[in-house]
PDB file of C-alpha atoms in Angstrom:
ATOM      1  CA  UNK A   1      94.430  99.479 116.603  1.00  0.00           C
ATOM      2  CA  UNK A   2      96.285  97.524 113.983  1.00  0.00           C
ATOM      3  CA  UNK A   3      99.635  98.904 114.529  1.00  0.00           C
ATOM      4  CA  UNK A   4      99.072  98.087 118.496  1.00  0.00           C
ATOM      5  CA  UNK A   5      97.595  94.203 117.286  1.00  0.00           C
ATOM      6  CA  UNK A   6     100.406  93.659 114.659  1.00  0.00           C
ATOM      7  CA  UNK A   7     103.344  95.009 116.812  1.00  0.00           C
ATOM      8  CA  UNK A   8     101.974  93.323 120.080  1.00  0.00           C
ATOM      9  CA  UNK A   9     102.406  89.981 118.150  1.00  0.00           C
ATOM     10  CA  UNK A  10     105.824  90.711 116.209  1.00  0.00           C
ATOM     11  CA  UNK A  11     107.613  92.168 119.994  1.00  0.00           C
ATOM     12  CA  UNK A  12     106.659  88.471 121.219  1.00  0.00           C
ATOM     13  CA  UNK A  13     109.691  87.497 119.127  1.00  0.00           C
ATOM     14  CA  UNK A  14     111.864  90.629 119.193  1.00  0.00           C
ATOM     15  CA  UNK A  15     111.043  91.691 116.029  1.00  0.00           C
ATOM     16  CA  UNK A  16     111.170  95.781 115.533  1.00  0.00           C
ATOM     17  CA  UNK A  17     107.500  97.498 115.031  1.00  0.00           C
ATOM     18  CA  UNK A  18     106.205  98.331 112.041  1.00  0.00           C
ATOM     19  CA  UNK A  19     104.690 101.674 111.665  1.00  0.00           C
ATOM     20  CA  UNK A  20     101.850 103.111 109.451  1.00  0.00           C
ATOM     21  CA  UNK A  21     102.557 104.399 105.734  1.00  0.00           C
ATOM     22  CA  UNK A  22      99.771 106.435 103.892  1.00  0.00           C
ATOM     23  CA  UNK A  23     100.684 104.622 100.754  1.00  0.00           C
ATOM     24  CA  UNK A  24     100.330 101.041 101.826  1.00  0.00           C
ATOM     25  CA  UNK A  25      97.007 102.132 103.292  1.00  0.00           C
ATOM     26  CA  UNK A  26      96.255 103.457  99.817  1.00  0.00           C
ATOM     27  CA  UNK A  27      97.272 100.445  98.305  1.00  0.00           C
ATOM     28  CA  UNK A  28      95.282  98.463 100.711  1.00  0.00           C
ATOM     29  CA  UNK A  29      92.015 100.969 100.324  1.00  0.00           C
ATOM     30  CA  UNK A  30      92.297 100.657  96.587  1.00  0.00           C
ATOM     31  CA  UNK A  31      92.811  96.742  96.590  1.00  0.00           C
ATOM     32  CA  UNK A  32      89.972  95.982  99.022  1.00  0.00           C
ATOM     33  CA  UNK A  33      87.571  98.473  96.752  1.00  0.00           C
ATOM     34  CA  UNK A  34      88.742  96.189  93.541  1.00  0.00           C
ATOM     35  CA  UNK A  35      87.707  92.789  95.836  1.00  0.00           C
ATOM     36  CA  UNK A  36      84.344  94.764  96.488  1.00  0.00           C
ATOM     37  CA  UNK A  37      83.911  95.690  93.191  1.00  0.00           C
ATOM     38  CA  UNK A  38      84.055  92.062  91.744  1.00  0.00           C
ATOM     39  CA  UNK A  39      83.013  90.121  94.819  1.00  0.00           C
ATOM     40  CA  UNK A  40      85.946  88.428  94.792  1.00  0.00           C
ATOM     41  CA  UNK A  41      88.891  87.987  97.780  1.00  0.00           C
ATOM     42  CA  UNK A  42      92.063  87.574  95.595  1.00  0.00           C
ATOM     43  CA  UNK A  43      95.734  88.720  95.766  1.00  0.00           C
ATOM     44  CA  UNK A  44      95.312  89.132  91.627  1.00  0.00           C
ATOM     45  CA  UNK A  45      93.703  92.942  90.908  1.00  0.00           C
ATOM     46  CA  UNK A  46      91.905  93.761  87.721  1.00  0.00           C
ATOM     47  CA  UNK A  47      95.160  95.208  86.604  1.00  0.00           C
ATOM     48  CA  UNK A  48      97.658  94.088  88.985  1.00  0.00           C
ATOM     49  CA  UNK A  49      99.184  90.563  90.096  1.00  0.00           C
ATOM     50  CA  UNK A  50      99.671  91.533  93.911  1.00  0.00           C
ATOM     51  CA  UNK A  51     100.902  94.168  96.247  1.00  0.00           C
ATOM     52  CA  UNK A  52     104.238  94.366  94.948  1.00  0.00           C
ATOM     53  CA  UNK A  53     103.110  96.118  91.318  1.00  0.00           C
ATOM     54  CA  UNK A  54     100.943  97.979  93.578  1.00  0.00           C
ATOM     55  CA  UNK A  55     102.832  99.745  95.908  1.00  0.00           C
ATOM     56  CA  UNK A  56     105.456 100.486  92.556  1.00  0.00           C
ATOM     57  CA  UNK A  57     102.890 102.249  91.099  1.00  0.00           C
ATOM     58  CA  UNK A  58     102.443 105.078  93.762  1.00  0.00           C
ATOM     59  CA  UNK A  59     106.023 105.382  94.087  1.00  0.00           C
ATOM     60  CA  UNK A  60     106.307 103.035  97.092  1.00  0.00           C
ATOM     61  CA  UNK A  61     110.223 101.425  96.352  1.00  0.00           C
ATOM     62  CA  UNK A  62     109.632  98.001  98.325  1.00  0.00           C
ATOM     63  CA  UNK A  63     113.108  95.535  99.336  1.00  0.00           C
ATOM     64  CA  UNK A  64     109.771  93.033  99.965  1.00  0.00           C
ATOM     65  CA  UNK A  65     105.733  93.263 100.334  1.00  0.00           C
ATOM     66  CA  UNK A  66     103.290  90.761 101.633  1.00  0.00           C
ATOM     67  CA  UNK A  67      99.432  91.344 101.878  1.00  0.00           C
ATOM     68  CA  UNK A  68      96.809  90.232 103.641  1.00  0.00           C
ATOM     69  CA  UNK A  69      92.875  89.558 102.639  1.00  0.00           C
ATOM     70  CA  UNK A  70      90.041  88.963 104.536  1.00  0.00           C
ATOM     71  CA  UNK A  71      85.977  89.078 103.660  1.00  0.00           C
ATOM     72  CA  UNK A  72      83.082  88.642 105.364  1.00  0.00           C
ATOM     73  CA  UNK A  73      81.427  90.790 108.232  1.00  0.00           C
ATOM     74  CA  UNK A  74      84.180  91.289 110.170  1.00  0.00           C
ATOM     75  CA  UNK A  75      85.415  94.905 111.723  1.00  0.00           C
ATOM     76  CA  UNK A  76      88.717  95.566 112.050  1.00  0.00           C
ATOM     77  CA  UNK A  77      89.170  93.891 115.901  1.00  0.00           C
ATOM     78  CA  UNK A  78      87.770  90.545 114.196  1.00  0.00           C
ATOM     79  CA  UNK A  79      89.821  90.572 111.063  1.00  0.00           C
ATOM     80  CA  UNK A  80      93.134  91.483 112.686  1.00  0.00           C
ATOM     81  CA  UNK A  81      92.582  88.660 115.544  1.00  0.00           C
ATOM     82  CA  UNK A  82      91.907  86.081 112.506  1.00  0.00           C
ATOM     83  CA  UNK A  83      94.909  87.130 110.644  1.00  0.00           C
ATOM     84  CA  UNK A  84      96.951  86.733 113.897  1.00  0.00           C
ATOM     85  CA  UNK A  85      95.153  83.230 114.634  1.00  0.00           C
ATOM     86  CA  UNK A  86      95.682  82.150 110.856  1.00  0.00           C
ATOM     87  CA  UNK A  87      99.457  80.333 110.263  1.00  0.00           C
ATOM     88  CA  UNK A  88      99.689  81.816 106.549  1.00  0.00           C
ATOM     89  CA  UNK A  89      98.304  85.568 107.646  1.00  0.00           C
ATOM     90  CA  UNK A  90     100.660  85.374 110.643  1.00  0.00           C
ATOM     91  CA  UNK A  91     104.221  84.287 108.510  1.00  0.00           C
ATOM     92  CA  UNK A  92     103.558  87.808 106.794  1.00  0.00           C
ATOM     93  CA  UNK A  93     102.835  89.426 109.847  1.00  0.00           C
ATOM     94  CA  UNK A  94     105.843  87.893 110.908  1.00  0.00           C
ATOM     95  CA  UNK A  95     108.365  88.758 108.108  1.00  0.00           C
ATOM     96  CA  UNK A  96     111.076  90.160 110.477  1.00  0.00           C
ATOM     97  CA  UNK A  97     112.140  92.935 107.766  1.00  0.00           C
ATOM     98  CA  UNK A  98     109.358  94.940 107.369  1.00  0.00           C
ATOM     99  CA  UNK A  99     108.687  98.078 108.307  1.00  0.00           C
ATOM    100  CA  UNK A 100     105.798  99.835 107.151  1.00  0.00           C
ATOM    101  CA  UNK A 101     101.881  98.838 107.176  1.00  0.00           C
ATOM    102  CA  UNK A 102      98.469  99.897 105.694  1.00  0.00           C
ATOM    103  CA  UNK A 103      95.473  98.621 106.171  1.00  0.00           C
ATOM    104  CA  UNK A 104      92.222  99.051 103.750  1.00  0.00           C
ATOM    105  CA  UNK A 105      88.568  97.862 103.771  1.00  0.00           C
ATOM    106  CA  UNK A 106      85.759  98.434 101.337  1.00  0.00           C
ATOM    107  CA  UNK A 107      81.776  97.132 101.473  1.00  0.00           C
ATOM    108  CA  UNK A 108      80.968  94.788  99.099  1.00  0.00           C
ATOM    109  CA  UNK A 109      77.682  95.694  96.764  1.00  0.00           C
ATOM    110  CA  UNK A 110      75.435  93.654  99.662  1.00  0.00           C
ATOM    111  CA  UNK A 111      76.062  96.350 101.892  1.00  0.00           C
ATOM    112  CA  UNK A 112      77.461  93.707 104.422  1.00  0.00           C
ATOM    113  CA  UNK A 113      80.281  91.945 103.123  1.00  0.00           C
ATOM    114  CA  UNK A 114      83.409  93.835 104.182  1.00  0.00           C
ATOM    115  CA  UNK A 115      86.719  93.325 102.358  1.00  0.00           C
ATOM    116  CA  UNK A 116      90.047  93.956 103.903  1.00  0.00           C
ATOM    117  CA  UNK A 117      93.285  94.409 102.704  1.00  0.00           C
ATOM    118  CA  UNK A 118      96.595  94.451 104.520  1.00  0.00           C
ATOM    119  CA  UNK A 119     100.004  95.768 102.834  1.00  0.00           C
ATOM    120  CA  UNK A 120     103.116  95.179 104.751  1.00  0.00           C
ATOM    121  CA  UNK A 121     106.326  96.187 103.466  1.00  0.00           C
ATOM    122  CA  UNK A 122     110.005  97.206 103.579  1.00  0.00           C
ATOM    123  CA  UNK A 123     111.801  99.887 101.447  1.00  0.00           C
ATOM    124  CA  UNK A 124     115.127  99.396  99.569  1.00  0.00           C
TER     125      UNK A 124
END
């Protein structure tokens, strides 16, 4: 479903698709479990200052990155049609270079609170 929701929006303006990458969905997985962890929606990880350091780190070699975060009680459908509603979410949606996606989502210690995590990125 993401991949259909993010491309559907970037083919409006001719840009290429994206496709899914298990690392940026690792990346994404790991940052949204950090956000849980601390209750917190941030770009900034406990030991990372965004997606950029993070992909690096599991041997992702990014030209660019962008991320998107979300929390609340949301499901996937609800997050992704926010992010494509949202001016900010949808400029890195939009980035016509990239190329690969992952997405990532962790429950926060209420056992309701869902935090999401969106990597987008292109390789050198």
């Amino acid at each position: 479903m993401g991949a259909h929701r993010t491309n559907s929006v970037r083919s409006r303006v001719g840009f290429a698709s994206v496709e899914p990458n298990d690392i940026l969905a690792m990346v994404a997985a790991r940052h949204a479990c950090d956000m849980a962890k601390r209750g917190r929606m941030t770009h900034v990880g406990s030991t990372t200052s965004g997606p950029g350091a993070r992909v690096k780190v599991l041997g992702y070699k990014p030209a660019l990155t962008a991320e998107n975060i979300a929390a609340g009680p949301f499901d996937l459908q609800r997050v992704l049609h926010e992010w494509n509603r949202s001016p900010g979410h949808l400029e890195n949606i939009l980035i016509p270079n990239i190329r690969d996606y992952g997405i990532g989502q962790a429950i926060g210690a209420d056992g309701k609170t869902r935090f999401w995590a969106a990597v987008y990125a292109a390789p050198r």
